[in-house]
mmCIF file with all atom_site columns, C-alpha atoms in Angstrom:
data_model
loop_
_atom_site.group_PDB
_atom_site.id
_atom_site.type_symbol
_atom_site.label_atom_id
_atom_site.label_alt_id
_atom_site.label_comp_id
_atom_site.label_asym_id
_atom_site.label_entity_id
_atom_site.label_seq_id
_atom_site.pdbx_PDB_ins_code
_atom_site.Cartn_x
_atom_site.Cartn_y
_atom_site.Cartn_z
_atom_site.occupancy
_atom_site.B_iso_or_equiv
_atom_site.pdbx_formal_charge
_atom_site.auth_seq_id
_atom_site.auth_comp_id
_atom_site.auth_asym_id
_atom_site.auth_atom_id
_atom_site.pdbx_PDB_model_num
ATOM 1   C CA . MET H 1 1   ? -82.411 14.958  143.666 1.00 69.00 ? 1   MET H CA 1
ATOM 2   C CA . HIS H 1 2   ? -82.028 14.924  147.205 1.00 86.00 ? 2   HIS H CA 1
ATOM 3   C CA . SER H 1 3   ? -84.572 11.477  147.037 1.00 90.00 ? 3   SER H CA 1
ATOM 4   C CA . THR H 1 4   ? -82.971 10.033  144.434 1.00 91.00 ? 4   THR H CA 1
ATOM 5   C CA . LEU H 1 5   ? -80.016 9.625   146.563 1.00 92.00 ? 5   LEU H CA 1
ATOM 6   C CA . ILE H 1 6   ? -82.216 8.528   149.714 1.00 94.00 ? 6   ILE H CA 1
ATOM 7   C CA . ILE H 1 7   ? -83.038 5.565   147.478 1.00 94.00 ? 7   ILE H CA 1
ATOM 8   C CA . VAL H 1 8   ? -80.116 4.122   145.850 1.00 94.00 ? 8   VAL H CA 1
ATOM 9   C CA . GLY H 1 9   ? -78.620 4.545   149.817 1.00 93.00 ? 9   GLY H CA 1
ATOM 10  C CA . ILE H 1 10  ? -81.309 2.492   150.632 1.00 96.00 ? 10  ILE H CA 1
ATOM 11  C CA . VAL H 1 11  ? -80.825 0.094   148.035 1.00 96.00 ? 11  VAL H CA 1
ATOM 12  C CA . LEU H 1 12  ? -77.588 -0.567  148.315 1.00 96.00 ? 12  LEU H CA 1
ATOM 13  C CA . VAL H 1 13  ? -77.504 -0.843  152.513 1.00 96.00 ? 13  VAL H CA 1
ATOM 14  C CA . VAL H 1 14  ? -80.070 -3.345  152.115 1.00 96.00 ? 14  VAL H CA 1
ATOM 15  C CA . GLY H 1 15  ? -77.432 -4.895  149.343 1.00 96.00 ? 15  GLY H CA 1
ATOM 16  C CA . ILE H 1 16  ? -74.725 -5.173  151.235 1.00 96.00 ? 16  ILE H CA 1
ATOM 17  C CA . GLY H 1 17  ? -76.713 -6.581  154.506 1.00 95.00 ? 17  GLY H CA 1
ATOM 18  C CA . LEU H 1 18  ? -78.359 -9.644  151.885 1.00 94.00 ? 18  LEU H CA 1
ATOM 19  C CA . VAL H 1 19  ? -74.191 -10.032 150.628 1.00 93.00 ? 19  VAL H CA 1
ATOM 20  C CA . PHE H 1 20  ? -73.016 -10.472 154.840 1.00 91.00 ? 20  PHE H CA 1
ATOM 21  C CA . TYR H 1 21  ? -76.064 -13.014 155.361 1.00 89.00 ? 21  TYR H CA 1
ATOM 22  C CA . LYS H 1 22  ? -75.611 -14.610 152.650 1.00 84.00 ? 22  LYS H CA 1
ATOM 23  C CA . TYR H 1 23  ? -71.858 -15.223 153.651 1.00 84.00 ? 23  TYR H CA 1
ATOM 24  C CA . SER H 1 24  ? -72.380 -15.755 157.309 1.00 84.00 ? 24  SER H CA 1
ATOM 25  C CA . HIS H 1 25  ? -75.147 -18.566 156.737 1.00 77.00 ? 25  HIS H CA 1
ATOM 26  C CA . ARG H 1 26  ? -72.480 -20.720 154.447 1.00 74.00 ? 26  ARG H CA 1
ATOM 27  C CA . THR H 1 27  ? -69.715 -20.253 156.734 1.00 76.00 ? 27  THR H CA 1
ATOM 28  C CA . GLY H 1 28  ? -71.417 -21.386 159.199 1.00 76.00 ? 28  GLY H CA 1
ATOM 29  C CA . LEU H 1 29  ? -72.827 -24.083 158.067 1.00 73.00 ? 29  LEU H CA 1
ATOM 30  C CA . HIS H 1 30  ? -69.289 -24.856 156.619 1.00 74.00 ? 30  HIS H CA 1
ATOM 31  C CA . ASN H 1 31  ? -68.489 -24.791 160.643 1.00 81.00 ? 31  ASN H CA 1
ATOM 32  C CA . ASN H 1 32  ? -71.382 -26.245 162.516 1.00 85.00 ? 32  ASN H CA 1
ATOM 33  C CA . VAL H 1 33  ? -70.208 -29.993 162.643 1.00 89.00 ? 33  VAL H CA 1
ATOM 34  C CA . GLU H 1 34  ? -73.236 -30.954 164.818 1.00 91.00 ? 34  GLU H CA 1
ATOM 35  C CA . GLN H 1 35  ? -75.676 -29.067 161.848 1.00 90.00 ? 35  GLN H CA 1
ATOM 36  C CA . LEU H 1 36  ? -74.138 -31.761 159.207 1.00 91.00 ? 36  LEU H CA 1
ATOM 37  C CA . LYS H 1 37  ? -74.500 -34.608 161.308 1.00 93.00 ? 37  LYS H CA 1
ATOM 38  C CA . LYS H 1 38  ? -78.268 -34.008 162.057 1.00 93.00 ? 38  LYS H CA 1
ATOM 39  C CA . VAL H 1 39  ? -79.040 -33.507 157.838 1.00 93.00 ? 39  VAL H CA 1
ATOM 40  C CA . ILE H 1 40  ? -76.467 -36.423 156.687 1.00 94.00 ? 40  ILE H CA 1
ATOM 41  C CA . GLU H 1 41  ? -78.446 -38.955 159.439 1.00 94.00 ? 41  GLU H CA 1
ATOM 42  C CA . LEU H 1 42  ? -81.772 -37.049 158.345 1.00 94.00 ? 42  LEU H CA 1
ATOM 43  C CA . THR H 1 43  ? -80.825 -37.938 154.578 1.00 94.00 ? 43  THR H CA 1
ATOM 44  C CA . PHE H 1 44  ? -80.066 -41.782 154.969 1.00 94.00 ? 44  PHE H CA 1
ATOM 45  C CA . ALA H 1 45  ? -82.963 -42.340 157.084 1.00 93.00 ? 45  ALA H CA 1
ATOM 46  C CA . GLU H 1 46  ? -85.420 -41.209 154.586 1.00 93.00 ? 46  GLU H CA 1
ATOM 47  C CA . ALA H 1 47  ? -82.730 -43.198 152.072 1.00 90.00 ? 47  ALA H CA 1
ATOM 48  C CA . GLY H 1 48  ? -83.946 -46.322 154.351 1.00 90.00 ? 48  GLY H CA 1
ATOM 49  C CA . LYS H 1 49  ? -80.299 -47.683 153.349 1.00 88.00 ? 49  LYS H CA 1
ATOM 50  C CA . GLU H 1 50  ? -77.054 -48.398 154.746 1.00 90.00 ? 50  GLU H CA 1
ATOM 51  C CA . GLU H 1 51  ? -75.190 -46.391 151.581 1.00 90.00 ? 51  GLU H CA 1
ATOM 52  C CA . ILE H 1 52  ? -76.595 -44.468 149.542 1.00 91.00 ? 52  ILE H CA 1
ATOM 53  C CA . THR H 1 53  ? -75.167 -42.546 146.279 1.00 89.00 ? 53  THR H CA 1
ATOM 54  C CA . GLN H 1 54  ? -73.479 -39.002 146.373 1.00 91.00 ? 54  GLN H CA 1
ATOM 55  C CA . ASN H 1 55  ? -76.384 -38.157 144.526 1.00 91.00 ? 55  ASN H CA 1
ATOM 56  C CA . ARG H 1 56  ? -79.427 -38.385 146.832 1.00 93.00 ? 56  ARG H CA 1
ATOM 57  C CA . LEU H 1 57  ? -76.251 -37.387 149.566 1.00 93.00 ? 57  LEU H CA 1
ATOM 58  C CA . ILE H 1 58  ? -76.644 -34.063 147.248 1.00 94.00 ? 58  ILE H CA 1
ATOM 59  C CA . LYS H 1 59  ? -79.984 -33.893 147.026 1.00 94.00 ? 59  LYS H CA 1
ATOM 60  C CA . GLY H 1 60  ? -81.261 -34.306 150.844 1.00 93.00 ? 60  GLY H CA 1
ATOM 61  C CA . MET H 1 61  ? -78.738 -31.427 151.578 1.00 92.00 ? 61  MET H CA 1
ATOM 62  C CA . LYS H 1 62  ? -80.049 -29.459 148.731 1.00 92.00 ? 62  LYS H CA 1
ATOM 63  C CA . GLN H 1 63  ? -83.286 -30.354 149.816 1.00 93.00 ? 63  GLN H CA 1
ATOM 64  C CA . HIS H 1 64  ? -82.920 -29.519 153.708 1.00 91.00 ? 64  HIS H CA 1
ATOM 65  C CA . LEU H 1 65  ? -80.092 -27.273 154.303 1.00 88.00 ? 65  LEU H CA 1
ATOM 66  C CA . GLY H 1 66  ? -81.627 -25.000 150.633 1.00 85.00 ? 66  GLY H CA 1
ATOM 67  C CA . ILE H 1 67  ? -78.228 -24.590 149.598 1.00 87.00 ? 67  ILE H CA 1
ATOM 68  C CA . ASN H 1 68  ? -76.705 -25.399 145.949 1.00 89.00 ? 68  ASN H CA 1
ATOM 69  C CA . GLU H 1 69  ? -74.735 -28.549 144.517 1.00 92.00 ? 69  GLU H CA 1
ATOM 70  C CA . LYS H 1 70  ? -71.345 -26.659 144.519 1.00 91.00 ? 70  LYS H CA 1
ATOM 71  C CA . MET H 1 71  ? -71.655 -25.872 148.592 1.00 90.00 ? 71  MET H CA 1
ATOM 72  C CA . ALA H 1 72  ? -73.247 -29.956 149.372 1.00 92.00 ? 72  ALA H CA 1
ATOM 73  C CA . LEU H 1 73  ? -70.369 -31.264 147.433 1.00 92.00 ? 73  LEU H CA 1
ATOM 74  C CA . LYS H 1 74  ? -67.819 -29.093 149.644 1.00 91.00 ? 74  LYS H CA 1
ATOM 75  C CA . LEU H 1 75  ? -69.672 -30.621 152.302 1.00 92.00 ? 75  LEU H CA 1
ATOM 76  C CA . ILE H 1 76  ? -70.054 -33.657 151.572 1.00 93.00 ? 76  ILE H CA 1
ATOM 77  C CA . GLY H 1 77  ? -66.527 -33.043 151.346 1.00 93.00 ? 77  GLY H CA 1
ATOM 78  C CA . LYS H 1 78  ? -66.358 -31.586 155.066 1.00 93.00 ? 78  LYS H CA 1
ATOM 79  C CA . ALA H 1 79  ? -67.993 -34.845 156.527 1.00 94.00 ? 79  ALA H CA 1
ATOM 80  C CA . ARG H 1 80  ? -65.283 -36.598 154.650 1.00 93.00 ? 80  ARG H CA 1
ATOM 81  C CA . PHE H 1 81  ? -62.548 -34.666 156.791 1.00 94.00 ? 81  PHE H CA 1
ATOM 82  C CA . GLU H 1 82  ? -64.626 -35.142 159.871 1.00 93.00 ? 82  GLU H CA 1
ATOM 83  C CA . HIS H 1 83  ? -65.204 -39.042 159.157 1.00 93.00 ? 83  HIS H CA 1
ATOM 84  C CA . LEU H 1 84  ? -68.946 -38.067 159.531 1.00 93.00 ? 84  LEU H CA 1
ATOM 85  C CA . ILE H 1 85  ? -69.371 -40.337 155.927 1.00 94.00 ? 85  ILE H CA 1
ATOM 86  C CA . GLU H 1 86  ? -67.114 -42.543 153.924 1.00 93.00 ? 86  GLU H CA 1
ATOM 87  C CA . ARG H 1 87  ? -66.742 -43.998 150.836 1.00 90.00 ? 87  ARG H CA 1
ATOM 88  C CA . VAL H 1 88  ? -67.600 -47.405 149.977 1.00 86.00 ? 88  VAL H CA 1
ATOM 89  C CA . PRO H 1 89  ? -65.258 -49.758 147.799 1.00 82.00 ? 89  PRO H CA 1
ATOM 90  C CA . GLY H 1 90  ? -66.825 -51.575 145.609 1.00 73.00 ? 90  GLY H CA 1
ATOM 91  C CA . GLU H 1 91  ? -68.341 -51.929 141.910 1.00 63.00 ? 91  GLU H CA 1
ATOM 92  C CA . MET H 1 92  ? -69.916 -49.317 141.379 1.00 61.00 ? 92  MET H CA 1
ATOM 93  C CA . LYS H 1 93  ? -67.522 -47.029 140.858 1.00 58.00 ? 93  LYS H CA 1
ATOM 94  C CA . GLU H 1 94  ? -67.923 -48.793 137.557 1.00 59.00 ? 94  GLU H CA 1
ATOM 95  C CA . PHE H 1 95  ? -70.793 -47.253 136.726 1.00 66.00 ? 95  PHE H CA 1
ATOM 96  C CA . GLY H 1 96  ? -69.941 -43.497 137.271 1.00 67.00 ? 96  GLY H CA 1
ATOM 97  C CA . LYS H 1 97  ? -72.039 -43.745 141.130 1.00 82.00 ? 97  LYS H CA 1
ATOM 98  C CA . VAL H 1 98  ? -70.052 -42.913 144.543 1.00 86.00 ? 98  VAL H CA 1
ATOM 99  C CA . LEU H 1 99  ? -71.528 -44.316 147.694 1.00 86.00 ? 99  LEU H CA 1
ATOM 100 C CA . TYR H 1 100 ? -71.172 -43.266 150.581 1.00 90.00 ? 100 TYR H CA 1
ATOM 101 C CA . LYS H 1 101 ? -72.119 -45.223 154.003 1.00 90.00 ? 101 LYS H CA 1
ATOM 102 C CA . LYS H 1 102 ? -72.611 -43.479 157.483 1.00 90.00 ? 102 LYS H CA 1
ATOM 103 C CA . ALA H 1 103 ? -69.339 -43.560 159.822 1.00 86.00 ? 103 ALA H CA 1
ATOM 104 C CA . PHE H 1 104 ? -70.483 -42.435 163.386 1.00 80.00 ? 104 PHE H CA 1
#
């Protein structure tokens, strides 16, 4: 009984530690504009184009930052707010695609 409580306590402490790490990692990504700028620059360089689709931008963020799609969309919103990227007005909206270009 005594050793079972110790094992359960250790598992709880490790679980709480992992949750705290995940939270701090996510908030750190959202607040670090320089890292976001580097990832956007790298994603555009890999695509080799001045304009890329939103799906390509999400894919690049997921690959380089190790995040899910929801967090990538939040970071795209943050990048637009910080004027790192901007939407390209044009014909692609008719097909359901959104194009972005670098603004820096």
